[in-house]
Amino acid sequence: MNCFSSVFSGGNTGPRYRLLLLSLGLLNVVLLISAVIIGIKCAQIRQNSLHVSHPVAAQLLNQLHDLHNNHSDVIMAEEDAKRALETAVKNHAMLKDQLQQKQIINDGYQKQLEALRTERTTLLSNISALEMSCGKCPPGFLHFNTSCYFFSYAESSTVKKNWHNSRTDCINRGSDLIVIDSPEEQTFVGNSVKKMVQGLNVWQNGFWVGLTDMDTEDHWVWINNVTEVEPRYWKDGEPNEAGTGEDCAAVLQSPSNPWKSRNDANCKRREIYWICEKVSR
Ligand code: MMA
Ligand code: CA
């Protein structure tokens, strides 16, 4: 039988039993103290675990804290920037609208300006026509001595006609093809044609005049029925009735000798400029 079996068997209540009780009591106290100490230590450790004492960890915590602050700043800055961007976008749209409206207004002004410019040009040419003709000739006609002259080239450099259609145009303008019956008039026509020279081809700057031999070959008569007696105004070798026949007279450019400026040409086939004449007011 061992010590415990003898204790619980109730057989022995001597000094051994008391020693055992004392030992158990002491053990109890020791365990209690240990439990209290462990409890205190645990509490201390739990408290200390909140304060990281390692310097690197502390630095990291600081950096984390700073980063956190920075992050908040960045978010706030981003929101500010977003708001600023929205405002800028709104302003941009507004300015674009304003710009478009200004553009429309500007386009309108440009059109008005162009119309005014065109009107100004017309008025200026009317003034110069009036000044040139002293009010004695219709618009488009130049005044010289007692007549008014229309050079078709001055109105259009592209429109050209045969002799018959040129005469019709003159009649429609209240005039007729020019009758050159003085040296002054020949000089005036020669100088005027010289100003309109466009190229080296003589026919390119040819102008019909009211002189024909269509009734009697080689008998040159002006449309006012006056026979031309001056041979000096023909170019050398003209009139020559070339090709299929040439019964109408034209004034061509003649830089070397303005007096020798006439040539006979085919009335129907040849299309050139023309000169009209009417008596001035
Ligand atoms: C030549 C000459 C003129 C004539 C034309 C016709 C270029 O000049 O013979 O007299 O009228 O040809 O094209
Ligand atoms: Ca000829």
mmCIF file of N, CA, C and O and ligand atoms in Angstrom, residues 202-203 237-242 246 263-266 270, ligand 1:
data_model
loop_
_atom_site.group_PDB
_atom_site.id
_atom_site.type_symbol
_atom_site.label_atom_id
_atom_site.label_comp_id
_atom_site.label_asym_id
_atom_site.label_seq_id
_atom_site.Cartn_x
_atom_site.Cartn_y
_atom_site.Cartn_z
ATOM 1 N N VAL A 202 -1.528 88.666 -133.464
ATOM 2 C CA VAL A 202 -2.191 89.928 -133.823
ATOM 3 C C VAL A 202 -3.712 89.836 -133.738
ATOM 4 O O VAL A 202 -4.377 90.780 -133.299
ATOM 5 N N TRP A 203 -4.266 88.682 -134.117
ATOM 6 C CA TRP A 203 -5.724 88.555 -134.104
ATOM 7 C C TRP A 203 -6.274 88.503 -132.687
ATOM 8 O O TRP A 203 -7.451 88.816 -132.464
ATOM 9 N N GLY A 237 0.480 95.104 -147.410
ATOM 10 C CA GLY A 237 -0.045 93.939 -148.124
ATOM 11 C C GLY A 237 -1.534 93.728 -147.948
ATOM 12 O O GLY A 237 -2.096 92.775 -148.493
ATOM 13 N N GLU A 238 -2.193 94.626 -147.163
ATOM 14 C CA GLU A 238 -3.640 94.503 -146.923
ATOM 15 C C GLU A 238 -4.372 95.635 -147.648
ATOM 16 O O GLU A 238 -3.771 96.689 -147.892
ATOM 17 N N PRO A 239 -5.618 95.492 -147.962
ATOM 18 C CA PRO A 239 -6.439 94.276 -147.820
ATOM 19 C C PRO A 239 -6.107 93.271 -148.923
ATOM 20 O O PRO A 239 -5.827 93.684 -150.039
ATOM 21 N N ASN A 240 -6.159 91.987 -148.579
ATOM 22 C CA ASN A 240 -5.701 90.985 -149.546
ATOM 23 C C ASN A 240 -6.750 89.919 -149.874
ATOM 24 O O ASN A 240 -6.434 88.963 -150.570
ATOM 25 N N GLU A 241 -7.964 90.039 -149.253
ATOM 26 C CA GLU A 241 -9.042 89.082 -149.598
ATOM 27 C C GLU A 241 -8.538 87.633 -149.489
ATOM 28 O O GLU A 241 -8.790 86.780 -150.346
ATOM 29 N N ALA A 242 -7.831 87.345 -148.415
ATOM 30 C CA ALA A 242 -7.175 86.035 -148.270
ATOM 31 C C ALA A 242 -8.191 84.897 -148.080
ATOM 32 O O ALA A 242 -9.343 85.132 -147.698
ATOM 33 N N GLU A 246 -12.398 87.934 -147.596
ATOM 34 C CA GLU A 246 -12.309 88.803 -146.417
ATOM 35 C C GLU A 246 -12.934 90.146 -146.760
ATOM 36 O O GLU A 246 -12.342 90.946 -147.476
ATOM 37 N N ASN A 263 -6.611 95.369 -141.246
ATOM 38 C CA ASN A 263 -6.513 94.134 -142.026
ATOM 39 C C ASN A 263 -7.930 93.725 -142.403
ATOM 40 O O ASN A 263 -8.862 93.977 -141.643
ATOM 41 N N ASP A 264 -8.098 93.123 -143.564
ATOM 42 C CA ASP A 264 -9.425 92.586 -143.893
ATOM 43 C C ASP A 264 -9.486 91.137 -143.426
ATOM 44 O O ASP A 264 -8.474 90.424 -143.459
ATOM 45 N N ALA A 265 -10.665 90.739 -142.968
ATOM 46 C CA ALA A 265 -10.815 89.381 -142.427
ATOM 47 C C ALA A 265 -12.199 88.840 -142.779
ATOM 48 O O ALA A 265 -13.075 89.607 -143.227
ATOM 49 N N ASN A 266 -12.371 87.532 -142.580
ATOM 50 C CA ASN A 266 -13.655 86.890 -142.906
ATOM 51 C C ASN A 266 -14.734 87.350 -141.908
ATOM 52 O O ASN A 266 -14.623 87.110 -140.695
ATOM 53 N N ARG A 270 -14.354 84.911 -138.532
ATOM 54 C CA ARG A 270 -13.402 85.514 -137.589
ATOM 55 C C ARG A 270 -14.158 86.082 -136.382
ATOM 56 O O ARG A 270 -15.106 86.860 -136.542
HETATM 57 C C1 MMA B 1 -2.741 86.421 -142.617
HETATM 58 C C2 MMA B 1 -2.803 87.463 -143.734
HETATM 59 C C3 MMA B 1 -4.007 88.346 -143.499
HETATM 60 C C4 MMA B 1 -5.261 87.532 -143.399
HETATM 61 C C5 MMA B 1 -5.116 86.464 -142.317
HETATM 62 C C6 MMA B 1 -6.291 85.562 -142.300
HETATM 63 C C7 MMA B 1 -2.218 86.233 -140.330
HETATM 64 O O1 MMA B 1 -2.491 87.069 -141.375
HETATM 65 O O2 MMA B 1 -2.914 86.837 -144.987
HETATM 66 O O3 MMA B 1 -4.155 89.262 -144.549
HETATM 67 O O4 MMA B 1 -6.353 88.373 -143.157
HETATM 68 O O5 MMA B 1 -3.946 85.685 -142.570
HETATM 69 O O6 MMA B 1 -6.154 84.648 -141.250
#
